[in-house]
Amino acid sequence: MNNLKFLLAIWKANLQSAMEYRISFLTQMIGMMANNFLYFAIWIIFFDRFKDVRGWGVNDMYVTFGILASAFGLVSLLFGNAFMLSDIISKGRLDYYLSMPKPVLLHAVSSRMIASGMGDFAYGFVSYALSGYLTWDGLARYVLAMLLAATVFAAFLILTQSLAFWFGTMSNFSNLVLNAMLTFGIYPITLFDNYAKIILFTIIPAALMGAIPAEFIRGFTWQSLSQLLIGASGFLGLAIFVFRAGLRRYESGSAIQIEV
Amino acid sequence: MTSIKVQKLQKTFQSKRKAEGLSGSVRSLFKPEYSSVEAVNNLSFQMEAGELLGFIGPNGAGKSTTIKMLTGILHPSGGETSVLGFTPWKDREKLAFQIGTVFGQRPQLWYHLPAIDTFTLFGKIYELDDRETKKRIAFLSEAFEMQDLLEIPVRKLSLGQRMRCEVAASLLHRPKLILLDEPSIGLDVVAKQHIRDSIRRMNQEEGVGVLLTSHDAGDLEALCKRVIIVNHGQIVYEDKVSNLKRKYLTTKMVEVRYAEEIAKDFSIKGVEILKVGHYGVKLKFDAAITSVDSVLAHISAAGDIVDITISDPPLEEVIAKIYEQAKEEDNKGK
């Protein structure tokens, strides 16, 4: 309960901090929505030409892209430092979080809000609304699937960025796998054979962020829900385990820091 | 009551080594070489509750590493530590509720927000209720004279103002002990004085213990009762500040101003004359060799005295002397 109050307080501070620069906040938000629209326009043109890719149509793409954008946006908004964890570790900036009486990982990742995430988050809902699958219970499934996909995504970021405890800065590697995750997340799952699907559920769990949540939104199945629940809890557990193991190797640093 | 007990504390870092130039970088890519650096080596000391303890040493002496182990930020390579009854690296969260930390080079205030917003956030982090947080902010803003600073974004405060807010923030949850790592770094004389006065006040009024690391001997002189001097991760001196002064401050500087002109060949046996003017003289002597009485007798015999100042050399010189001694002993040992 105390940790929830703490999280709400820190998110409030993040929002206050982002809103100190009103124009930047608004332009980032609107800019990201426009960016997503332009990106998705290519898929609209593609499906206008080919109509169907192994049973996967433009409406499925709307849902998949929507859930991916919303989950990405939610992690950017609430756990923005998950994208920068490698830098925080390698530059010795975990000291601040370690000197506070709260769980280090939770405190560290929640201490930054990436304002453009608001654009992604909102765009996802718009994309879902345009898909033709919008119903009240569909919307409820959308929210649940988004939370689980965001958990997988945040856990995956923490996992890859925590490698910095062992190998020094890992931000380039992490960006690489992050891009792979987002790219494969948006591709129609029907394109991949079984071996590729194993990779998309494990090494780069893009299927748990795009195709599986989309399948769950289009229609409830216990299979897709359990895949999402197992994936989210498994990856989260693994990420926390790796971070904690790495924390024992943390070496701090003497770099002068000018802001939190 | 003991608040900190450190026994044979050790911290060894693995440091990557690389030969000069591109070829060295390529070699290091395929066959990296590491060497061990002992940042803290067999350190043992105690600190009593409510004590003002100075922990000083040159760069790389192991001060910050020790503080980081005492707060649970770093795991030690060996030894035992108890801070307020907790083992820092095992009970980090519980300990953090009882202590405050300030790292002079690492701000904890949110850069884009006014300090009051960070104070309110800290109230939540330290699980204070809203009324208690407000009361405490009011008290600290008066104690640290920051009533006019609280609503200004931190990025717009001067370094001195910001440090005042940083130290105040570390005291929000009424810690029993605060660990200050270089709190006066980069500050001007007035700002340093401000910080020192506020820390002294909190020590006197709330009994909060202070462990302070600093490069600045002035911090030590103004605040601490006891000092530990470290070098190469080991204690080279540990005593009361007053004893440190008595032991090492035997050199006296004297400045005298006379009512009438004095002889240009003014001299006293065993005393170094630094400067002779028409109406004044500046001299230096070692009180362990030449008695203060005899020097004063010679000075007063030279004419009617208008003003006289006797001072000790700055503590920096004393500390430098102790480092030199430690270095010489090191060399002899080798």
Coordinates of C-alpha atoms in Angstrom, one line a residue:
Chain A
M1 CA 0.0 0.0 0.0
N2 CA 2.8 2.4 0.9
N3 CA 4.6 1.5 -2.3
L4 CA 1.5 2.3 -4.3
K5 CA 1.2 5.7 -2.5
F6 CA 4.9 6.2 -3.3
L7 CA 4.4 5.3 -7.0
L8 CA 1.4 7.7 -7.3
A9 CA 3.5 10.5 -5.7
I10 CA 6.4 9.9 -8.0
W11 CA 4.2 9.8 -11.1
K12 CA 2.7 13.0 -10.0
A13 CA 6.1 14.6 -9.6
N14 CA 7.1 13.3 -13.1
L15 CA 4.0 14.9 -14.6
Q16 CA 4.7 18.2 -12.8
S17 CA 8.3 18.0 -14.0
A18 CA 7.2 17.4 -17.7
M19 CA 4.6 20.1 -17.5
E20 CA 7.2 22.7 -16.5
Y21 CA 7.9 22.9 -20.2
R22 CA 4.4 23.1 -21.5
I23 CA 5.1 23.6 -25.2
S24 CA 7.7 20.8 -25.3
F25 CA 5.2 18.5 -23.5
L26 CA 2.4 19.3 -26.0
T27 CA 4.6 19.1 -29.1
Q28 CA 6.1 15.8 -28.1
M29 CA 2.6 14.4 -27.5
I30 CA 1.1 15.6 -30.7
G31 CA 4.3 14.9 -32.7
M32 CA 4.3 11.3 -31.6
M33 CA 0.7 10.8 -32.6
A34 CA 1.5 12.3 -36.1
N35 CA 4.6 10.1 -36.3
N36 CA 2.6 7.0 -35.6
F37 CA -0.1 7.9 -38.1
L38 CA 2.6 8.4 -40.9
Y39 CA 4.2 5.1 -40.0
F40 CA 0.9 3.3 -40.1
A41 CA 0.0 4.9 -43.4
I42 CA 2.4 2.5 -45.1
W43 CA 0.5 -0.5 -43.8
I44 CA -2.8 1.0 -45.0
I45 CA -1.3 1.3 -48.5
F46 CA 0.2 -2.2 -48.3
F47 CA -3.1 -3.8 -47.3
D48 CA -5.0 -1.7 -49.8
R49 CA -2.8 -3.4 -52.5
F50 CA -2.7 -7.0 -51.0
K51 CA -5.9 -7.1 -48.9
D52 CA -4.8 -10.2 -46.9
V53 CA -1.5 -11.7 -45.7
R54 CA -2.2 -15.4 -44.7
G55 CA -5.5 -14.4 -43.1
W56 CA -4.2 -11.2 -41.6
G57 CA -6.0 -8.0 -42.8
V58 CA -5.7 -4.3 -42.2
N59 CA -8.1 -4.4 -39.3
D60 CA -5.9 -6.9 -37.5
M61 CA -3.0 -4.5 -38.1
Y62 CA -5.0 -1.6 -36.5
V63 CA -5.4 -3.7 -33.3
T64 CA -1.8 -5.0 -33.3
F65 CA -0.4 -1.5 -33.9
G66 CA -2.8 0.0 -31.3
I67 CA -1.8 -2.4 -28.5
L68 CA 1.9 -2.0 -29.4
A69 CA 1.7 1.8 -29.3
S70 CA -0.4 1.9 -26.1
A71 CA 1.9 -0.6 -24.2
F72 CA 5.0 1.3 -25.4
G73 CA 3.4 4.6 -24.4
L74 CA 2.4 3.3 -21.0
V75 CA 5.9 2.1 -20.2
S76 CA 7.4 5.4 -21.5
L77 CA 5.0 7.4 -19.3
L78 CA 5.2 5.4 -16.1
F79 CA 8.6 3.7 -16.2
G80 CA 10.6 6.0 -18.5
N81 CA 13.9 5.2 -16.9
A82 CA 13.5 1.6 -18.0
F83 CA 14.8 2.8 -21.4
M84 CA 17.9 4.4 -19.7
L85 CA 18.6 1.8 -17.0
S86 CA 21.9 0.7 -18.7
D87 CA 23.2 4.3 -18.5
I88 CA 22.1 4.7 -15.0
I89 CA 23.9 1.6 -13.9
S90 CA 27.1 2.2 -15.9
K91 CA 27.4 5.8 -14.8
G92 CA 26.9 4.9 -11.1
R93 CA 23.6 6.8 -10.8
L94 CA 21.8 4.1 -8.9
D95 CA 23.4 5.6 -5.7
Y96 CA 20.5 8.0 -5.4
Y97 CA 17.9 5.2 -5.5
L98 CA 20.0 3.0 -3.2
S99 CA 20.1 5.6 -0.5
M100 CA 16.3 5.8 -0.4
P101 CA 14.0 3.5 1.6
K102 CA 12.1 2.1 -1.4
P103 CA 12.7 -0.9 -3.8
V104 CA 15.6 0.2 -6.0
L105 CA 14.3 -1.1 -9.3
L106 CA 10.8 0.3 -8.9
H107 CA 12.1 3.7 -7.8
A108 CA 14.7 3.9 -10.5
V109 CA 12.5 3.0 -13.5
S110 CA 9.5 5.1 -12.3
S111 CA 11.6 8.2 -11.8
R112 CA 11.3 9.5 -15.3
M113 CA 8.4 10.2 -17.7
I114 CA 8.9 10.3 -21.4
A115 CA 6.3 12.8 -22.4
S116 CA 6.0 11.6 -26.0
G117 CA 4.6 8.3 -24.5
M118 CA 1.3 10.2 -24.0
G119 CA 1.0 10.4 -27.8
D120 CA 1.7 6.7 -28.3
F121 CA -0.6 5.7 -25.5
A122 CA -3.5 7.8 -26.9
Y123 CA -2.8 6.8 -30.5
G124 CA -3.2 3.1 -29.5
F125 CA -6.8 3.7 -28.4
V126 CA -7.6 5.6 -31.6
S127 CA -6.1 2.8 -33.7
Y128 CA -8.2 0.2 -31.8
A129 CA -11.3 2.3 -32.3
L130 CA -10.6 2.4 -36.1
S131 CA -10.1 -1.3 -36.3
G132 CA -13.8 -2.2 -36.4
Y133 CA -13.4 -4.6 -33.4
L134 CA -14.4 -1.9 -30.9
T135 CA -17.0 -3.2 -28.3
W136 CA -17.3 -2.6 -24.6
D137 CA -16.0 -6.0 -23.6
G138 CA -13.4 -5.6 -26.3
L139 CA -12.3 -2.4 -24.8
A140 CA -12.0 -4.1 -21.4
R141 CA -9.8 -6.8 -23.0
Y142 CA -7.8 -4.1 -24.7
V143 CA -7.0 -2.5 -21.4
L144 CA -6.1 -5.8 -19.8
A145 CA -4.0 -6.9 -22.7
M146 CA -2.2 -3.6 -22.8
L147 CA -1.3 -3.9 -19.1
L148 CA 0.1 -7.4 -19.7
A149 CA 1.9 -6.4 -22.9
A150 CA 3.4 -3.3 -21.1
T151 CA 4.6 -5.6 -18.3
V152 CA 6.4 -7.9 -20.9
F153 CA 7.9 -4.9 -22.6
A154 CA 9.1 -3.2 -19.4
A155 CA 10.5 -6.5 -18.1
F156 CA 12.3 -7.1 -21.4
L157 CA 13.8 -3.6 -21.3
I158 CA 14.9 -4.1 -17.6
L159 CA 16.4 -7.5 -18.6
T160 CA 18.5 -6.3 -21.5
Q161 CA 19.5 -3.0 -19.8
S162 CA 20.5 -4.9 -16.6
L163 CA 23.3 -6.6 -18.5
A164 CA 25.2 -3.4 -17.9
F165 CA 26.0 -4.7 -14.4
W166 CA 28.2 -7.3 -16.1
F167 CA 29.2 -5.8 -19.4
G168 CA 29.3 -2.0 -18.8
T169 CA 27.1 0.2 -21.0
M170 CA 24.5 -1.8 -22.9
S171 CA 22.4 1.0 -24.3
N172 CA 23.3 0.2 -28.0
F173 CA 22.6 -3.5 -27.6
S174 CA 19.4 -2.7 -25.8
N175 CA 18.3 -0.3 -28.5
L176 CA 19.0 -3.0 -31.1
V177 CA 16.8 -5.6 -29.4
L178 CA 14.2 -3.0 -28.6
N179 CA 13.9 -2.1 -32.3
A180 CA 13.7 -5.8 -33.1
M181 CA 11.0 -6.3 -30.6
L182 CA 8.9 -3.4 -32.0
T183 CA 9.5 -4.4 -35.6
F184 CA 8.6 -8.1 -35.1
G185 CA 5.7 -7.0 -32.8
I186 CA 3.9 -5.3 -35.6
Y187 CA 4.5 -8.0 -38.3
P188 CA 1.6 -10.4 -38.9
I189 CA 2.3 -13.4 -36.8
T190 CA 1.0 -15.7 -39.7
L191 CA 4.2 -14.8 -41.6
F192 CA 6.4 -16.8 -39.2
D193 CA 7.0 -20.6 -39.1
N194 CA 7.1 -22.5 -35.8
Y195 CA 10.9 -22.0 -35.1
A196 CA 10.6 -18.2 -35.6
K197 CA 7.5 -18.2 -33.4
I198 CA 9.6 -19.8 -30.5
I199 CA 12.0 -16.9 -30.8
L200 CA 9.1 -14.4 -30.8
F201 CA 7.8 -15.9 -27.6
T202 CA 11.2 -16.2 -25.8
I203 CA 14.4 -14.4 -26.9
I204 CA 12.6 -11.4 -28.4
P205 CA 9.1 -11.7 -27.0
A206 CA 7.5 -9.6 -29.7
A207 CA 4.5 -11.9 -30.0
L208 CA 3.6 -11.2 -26.4
M209 CA 3.5 -7.5 -27.2
G210 CA 1.7 -7.6 -30.5
A211 CA 0.0 -10.7 -32.0
I212 CA -1.1 -12.5 -28.8
P213 CA -2.7 -9.4 -27.2
A214 CA -4.3 -8.6 -30.5
E215 CA -5.8 -12.1 -30.7
F216 CA -7.1 -11.7 -27.1
I217 CA -8.8 -8.4 -28.0
R218 CA -10.5 -9.7 -31.1
G219 CA -12.0 -12.5 -29.1
F220 CA -11.5 -14.0 -25.6
T221 CA -9.7 -17.3 -25.4
W222 CA -8.2 -18.9 -22.4
Q223 CA -5.2 -19.8 -24.4
S224 CA -4.2 -16.3 -25.3
L225 CA -5.0 -15.0 -21.8
S226 CA -2.8 -17.7 -20.2
Q227 CA 0.0 -17.0 -22.7
L228 CA -0.1 -13.4 -21.8
L229 CA -0.3 -14.0 -18.0
I230 CA 2.5 -16.6 -18.1
G231 CA 4.6 -14.4 -20.4
A232 CA 4.2 -11.3 -18.3
S233 CA 4.8 -12.9 -14.9
G234 CA 7.7 -15.0 -16.3
F235 CA 9.5 -12.1 -17.9
L236 CA 8.9 -9.8 -14.9
G237 CA 10.2 -12.5 -12.5
L238 CA 13.3 -13.0 -14.7
A239 CA 13.9 -9.3 -15.0
I240 CA 13.8 -8.7 -11.2
F241 CA 16.0 -11.7 -10.6
V242 CA 18.7 -10.5 -13.1
F243 CA 18.5 -7.0 -11.8
R244 CA 19.0 -8.2 -8.2
A245 CA 21.8 -10.5 -9.1
G246 CA 23.5 -7.6 -11.0
L247 CA 23.0 -5.2 -8.1
R248 CA 25.4 -7.1 -6.0
R249 CA 28.1 -6.3 -8.6
Y250 CA 27.2 -2.6 -8.7
E251 CA 30.3 -0.4 -8.4
S252 CA 28.9 3.1 -8.2
G253 CA 31.1 5.8 -9.7
S254 CA 32.5 9.2 -9.2
A255 CA 31.0 11.1 -12.1
I256 CA 29.6 14.5 -11.3
Q257 CA 25.9 14.6 -11.9
I258 CA 24.0 17.8 -12.5
E259 CA 20.4 16.6 -12.4
V260 CA 18.2 13.7 -11.2
Chain B
M1 CA 25.6 4.6 22.5
T2 CA 27.4 3.5 19.4
S3 CA 25.8 4.5 16.1
I4 CA 28.4 3.3 13.7
K5 CA 30.8 0.3 14.3
V6 CA 33.1 -0.7 11.5
Q7 CA 35.5 -3.6 11.8
K8 CA 38.2 -4.5 9.2
L9 CA 36.1 -3.1 6.4
Q10 CA 37.4 -3.8 2.9
K11 CA 36.5 -2.9 -0.6
T12 CA 38.4 -4.1 -3.7
F13 CA 37.4 -2.9 -7.2
Q14 CA 38.4 -4.7 -10.4
S15 CA 39.8 -2.0 -12.7
K16 CA 40.3 -2.6 -16.4
R17 CA 43.8 -1.7 -17.7
K18 CA 44.6 -0.8 -21.3
A19 CA 47.9 0.0 -23.0
E20 CA 48.1 3.4 -24.8
G21 CA 46.7 4.0 -28.3
L22 CA 44.6 2.1 -30.8
S23 CA 46.7 -1.1 -30.7
G24 CA 46.2 -1.1 -26.9
S25 CA 42.4 -0.8 -27.4
V26 CA 42.4 -3.7 -29.9
R27 CA 44.4 -5.9 -27.6
S28 CA 42.1 -5.0 -24.7
L29 CA 39.1 -5.9 -26.9
F30 CA 40.3 -9.5 -27.3
K31 CA 42.3 -10.0 -24.1
P32 CA 41.2 -7.5 -21.4
E33 CA 43.5 -7.2 -18.4
Y34 CA 42.3 -6.3 -15.0
S35 CA 44.0 -5.2 -11.8
S36 CA 42.7 -5.0 -8.3
V37 CA 42.4 -1.7 -6.5
E38 CA 42.0 -1.7 -2.8
A39 CA 39.8 1.4 -2.2
V40 CA 39.2 0.6 1.5
N41 CA 41.7 -1.6 3.4
N42 CA 41.0 -3.0 6.9
L43 CA 39.2 0.1 8.1
S44 CA 38.0 0.0 11.7
F45 CA 36.4 2.8 13.7
Q46 CA 33.4 3.7 15.9
M47 CA 31.1 6.7 16.0
E48 CA 28.9 7.5 19.0
A49 CA 25.3 8.7 18.7
G50 CA 25.0 12.4 18.2
E51 CA 28.7 12.8 17.5
L52 CA 30.1 15.2 14.9
L53 CA 32.8 13.1 13.2
G54 CA 35.0 14.3 10.3
F55 CA 36.3 11.8 7.8
I56 CA 38.8 13.4 5.6
G57 CA 41.5 12.5 3.1
P58 CA 42.8 13.3 -0.4
N59 CA 41.1 12.2 -3.6
G60 CA 41.0 8.4 -3.9
A61 CA 41.6 7.9 -0.1
G62 CA 38.4 5.8 0.2
K63 CA 36.1 8.3 1.9
S64 CA 33.2 8.1 -0.5
T65 CA 33.5 4.3 -0.9
T66 CA 33.3 4.0 2.9
I67 CA 30.2 6.2 3.1
K68 CA 28.6 4.2 0.3
M69 CA 29.2 1.0 2.2
L70 CA 27.8 2.6 5.4
T71 CA 24.6 3.5 3.5
G72 CA 24.2 0.1 1.8
I73 CA 24.9 1.5 -1.7
L74 CA 28.0 -0.8 -2.1
H75 CA 28.6 -4.3 -0.8
P76 CA 31.9 -4.6 0.9
S77 CA 34.6 -7.2 -0.1
G78 CA 35.2 -8.0 3.6
G79 CA 34.7 -6.9 7.2
E80 CA 31.7 -6.1 9.3
T81 CA 29.7 -2.9 9.8
S82 CA 26.8 -1.9 12.0
V83 CA 25.0 1.4 11.4
L84 CA 22.3 2.1 14.0
G85 CA 22.1 -1.6 14.6
F86 CA 21.6 -2.5 11.0
T87 CA 23.9 -4.2 8.5
P88 CA 23.7 -1.6 5.7
W89 CA 23.9 -3.9 2.7
K90 CA 21.4 -6.4 4.2
D91 CA 18.9 -4.0 5.7
R92 CA 19.3 -1.1 3.3
E93 CA 15.6 0.0 3.2
K94 CA 15.2 -0.2 7.0
L95 CA 18.4 1.7 7.5
A96 CA 17.4 4.4 5.0
F97 CA 14.4 5.4 7.1
Q98 CA 16.9 6.2 10.0
I99 CA 19.6 8.0 8.1
G100 CA 20.0 10.9 5.8
T101 CA 22.6 11.2 3.0
V102 CA 23.9 14.1 1.0
F103 CA 26.3 13.5 -1.9
G104 CA 27.7 17.0 -2.8
Q105 CA 28.3 15.9 -6.4
R106 CA 24.9 14.1 -6.8
P107 CA 21.8 16.2 -6.3
Q108 CA 18.7 14.5 -4.9
L109 CA 16.4 17.5 -5.5
W110 CA 14.4 17.3 -8.8
Y111 CA 16.1 19.7 -11.1
H112 CA 13.1 21.1 -12.9
L113 CA 10.8 21.3 -9.9
P114 CA 10.7 23.7 -7.0
A115 CA 12.4 22.2 -3.9
I116 CA 9.0 22.1 -2.1
D117 CA 7.8 19.5 -4.6
T118 CA 10.8 17.2 -3.8
F119 CA 10.2 17.8 -0.1
T120 CA 6.6 16.7 -0.5
L121 CA 7.7 13.6 -2.6
F122 CA 10.2 12.7 0.1
G123 CA 7.4 12.9 2.6
K124 CA 5.7 10.1 0.7
I125 CA 9.0 8.2 0.2
Y126 CA 9.7 8.3 3.9
E127 CA 6.0 7.5 4.7
L128 CA 5.3 10.7 6.7
D129 CA 1.7 11.8 6.8
D130 CA 0.9 15.0 5.0
R131 CA 0.5 17.1 8.2
E132 CA 3.8 16.0 9.6
T133 CA 5.5 16.7 6.2
K134 CA 4.1 20.2 6.1
K135 CA 5.2 20.9 9.8
R136 CA 8.7 19.6 9.1
I137 CA 9.1 21.6 5.9
A138 CA 8.1 24.8 7.9
F139 CA 10.6 24.0 10.6
L140 CA 13.5 23.2 8.2
S141 CA 12.8 26.2 6.0
E142 CA 13.2 28.4 9.1
A143 CA 16.3 26.5 10.3
F144 CA 18.0 26.6 6.9
E145 CA 16.7 30.1 6.1
M146 CA 15.1 28.9 2.8
Q147 CA 11.6 30.4 3.1
D148 CA 12.2 32.4 -0.1
L149 CA 13.8 29.5 -2.0
L150 CA 11.2 26.7 -1.7
E151 CA 9.0 27.7 -4.6
I152 CA 11.7 28.5 -7.1
P153 CA 12.7 25.7 -9.6
V154 CA 15.9 24.1 -8.4
R155 CA 17.6 24.7 -11.7
K156 CA 17.4 28.5 -11.0
L157 CA 18.9 28.3 -7.5
S158 CA 22.6 29.2 -6.9
L159 CA 24.8 26.3 -5.8
G160 CA 24.9 27.5 -2.2
Q161 CA 21.1 27.8 -2.1
R162 CA 20.7 24.4 -3.6
M163 CA 23.0 22.8 -1.2
R164 CA 21.1 24.3 1.7
C165 CA 17.9 22.7 0.3
E166 CA 19.8 19.4 -0.3
V167 CA 20.9 19.2 3.3
A168 CA 17.5 20.2 4.6
A169 CA 15.9 17.5 2.4
S170 CA 18.1 14.8 4.0
L171 CA 16.7 15.8 7.4
L172 CA 13.0 15.8 6.5
H173 CA 12.4 12.4 8.1
R174 CA 14.2 13.2 11.3
P175 CA 17.1 10.9 10.8
K176 CA 19.3 9.9 13.7
L177 CA 22.4 10.2 11.6
I178 CA 23.3 12.0 8.5
L179 CA 26.2 11.2 6.2
L180 CA 27.5 14.1 4.3
D181 CA 29.8 13.5 1.4
E182 CA 31.6 16.7 0.4
P183 CA 28.6 19.0 1.2
S184 CA 30.6 22.2 0.8
I185 CA 32.2 21.3 -2.6
G186 CA 32.3 24.3 -4.9
L187 CA 30.6 26.7 -2.4
D188 CA 31.8 30.2 -1.6
V189 CA 32.8 31.2 2.0
V190 CA 29.3 32.6 2.9
A191 CA 27.4 29.6 1.6
K192 CA 29.8 27.2 3.4
Q193 CA 29.2 29.2 6.7
H194 CA 25.5 29.0 6.1
I195 CA 25.5 25.2 5.7
R196 CA 27.9 24.7 8.7
D197 CA 25.7 26.8 11.0
S198 CA 22.5 24.9 10.0
I199 CA 24.2 21.5 10.4
R200 CA 25.5 22.5 13.9
R201 CA 22.1 23.7 14.8
M202 CA 20.4 20.4 13.9
N203 CA 23.1 18.5 15.8
Q204 CA 22.4 20.6 18.9
E205 CA 18.6 20.8 18.7
E206 CA 17.8 17.3 17.4
G207 CA 20.9 15.4 18.5
V208 CA 21.4 14.1 14.9
G209 CA 24.9 12.5 14.5
V210 CA 27.0 13.8 11.6
L211 CA 29.6 11.9 9.6
L212 CA 31.2 14.4 7.3
T213 CA 33.7 13.8 4.5
S214 CA 35.4 16.8 3.1
H215 CA 38.4 18.2 1.4
D216 CA 37.9 21.4 3.3
A217 CA 39.7 21.6 6.6
G218 CA 37.4 24.5 7.4
D219 CA 34.4 22.2 7.6
L220 CA 36.3 20.1 10.1
E221 CA 37.4 23.0 12.2
A222 CA 33.9 24.6 12.3
L223 CA 31.9 21.4 12.8
C224 CA 33.7 18.3 14.0
K225 CA 34.8 17.3 17.5
R226 CA 36.7 14.3 16.3
V227 CA 38.5 13.5 13.1
I228 CA 39.6 10.4 11.2
I229 CA 42.1 11.0 8.4
V230 CA 42.4 8.4 5.8
N231 CA 44.8 7.7 3.0
H232 CA 45.0 4.8 0.6
G233 CA 41.9 3.3 2.3
Q234 CA 43.5 3.2 5.7
I235 CA 43.3 5.4 8.8
V236 CA 46.4 7.5 9.2
Y237 CA 45.2 9.6 12.2
E238 CA 42.3 9.4 14.6
D239 CA 41.8 11.8 17.5
K240 CA 39.9 14.8 18.8
V241 CA 40.2 18.0 16.6
S242 CA 41.5 19.9 19.7
N243 CA 44.3 17.3 20.1
L244 CA 45.1 17.4 16.5
K245 CA 45.6 21.1 16.8
R246 CA 47.6 20.8 20.0
K247 CA 49.9 18.2 18.6
Y248 CA 50.5 19.7 15.2
L249 CA 49.7 23.3 15.6
T250 CA 53.0 24.2 17.4
T251 CA 53.9 26.9 14.9
K252 CA 52.5 30.3 15.8
M253 CA 52.1 33.3 13.6
V254 CA 52.3 36.7 15.3
E255 CA 51.4 40.1 13.9
V256 CA 52.2 43.2 16.0
R257 CA 51.4 46.9 15.5
Y258 CA 53.3 49.5 17.5
A259 CA 52.5 53.1 18.5
E260 CA 55.9 54.3 17.4
E261 CA 58.5 53.4 14.7
I262 CA 60.5 50.3 15.5
A263 CA 64.1 49.4 14.6
K264 CA 64.6 48.0 11.2
D265 CA 66.9 45.3 12.4
F266 CA 64.2 43.9 14.7
S267 CA 65.1 40.3 15.5
I268 CA 64.4 37.6 18.2
K269 CA 66.6 34.5 18.7
G270 CA 64.8 31.4 17.4
V271 CA 62.1 33.4 15.6
E272 CA 61.6 33.8 11.9
I273 CA 60.9 37.4 11.0
L274 CA 58.6 37.3 8.0
K275 CA 58.1 41.1 7.5
V276 CA 59.2 44.3 9.2
G277 CA 57.5 47.6 8.6
H278 CA 57.8 51.1 10.1
Y279 CA 55.1 50.4 12.7
G280 CA 54.7 46.6 12.6
V281 CA 56.2 43.2 12.4
K282 CA 55.1 39.8 11.3
L283 CA 56.9 36.7 12.6
K284 CA 56.6 32.9 13.0
F285 CA 58.1 30.6 15.6
D286 CA 57.8 27.0 16.8
A287 CA 56.4 27.1 20.3
A288 CA 57.9 23.7 21.0
I289 CA 61.4 25.1 20.7
T290 CA 61.0 28.8 21.6
S291 CA 58.7 29.6 24.6
V292 CA 55.8 31.9 23.9
D293 CA 56.6 33.9 27.1
S294 CA 60.1 34.8 25.9
V295 CA 58.8 35.8 22.4
L296 CA 56.1 38.0 23.9
A297 CA 58.6 39.6 26.3
H298 CA 60.9 40.6 23.4
I299 CA 57.9 41.9 21.4
S300 CA 56.7 44.1 24.3
A301 CA 60.3 45.4 25.0
A302 CA 60.5 46.7 21.4
G303 CA 57.9 49.4 21.9
D304 CA 54.3 50.3 23.0
I305 CA 51.9 47.7 21.4
V306 CA 48.7 49.0 19.8
D307 CA 47.5 45.6 18.5
I308 CA 48.7 42.0 18.5
T309 CA 47.3 38.8 16.8
I310 CA 48.5 35.3 17.5
S311 CA 47.2 32.7 15.1
D312 CA 47.7 29.0 14.2
P313 CA 48.5 27.9 10.7
P314 CA 45.6 26.7 8.7
L315 CA 44.5 23.1 9.3
E316 CA 45.2 22.3 5.7
E317 CA 48.9 22.6 6.5
V318 CA 48.6 20.3 9.4
I319 CA 46.7 17.7 7.4
A320 CA 49.3 18.0 4.6
K321 CA 52.0 17.3 7.2
I322 CA 50.2 14.2 8.4
Y323 CA 49.8 12.9 4.8
E324 CA 53.5 13.6 4.3
Q325 CA 54.4 11.6 7.4
A326 CA 52.1 8.7 6.3
K327 CA 53.7 8.8 2.9
E328 CA 57.2 8.7 4.4
E329 CA 56.3 5.8 6.6
D330 CA 54.8 4.0 3.5
N331 CA 58.1 4.5 1.6
K332 CA 60.1 3.3 4.6
G333 CA 57.9 0.2 4.7
K334 CA 58.5 -0.5 1.1

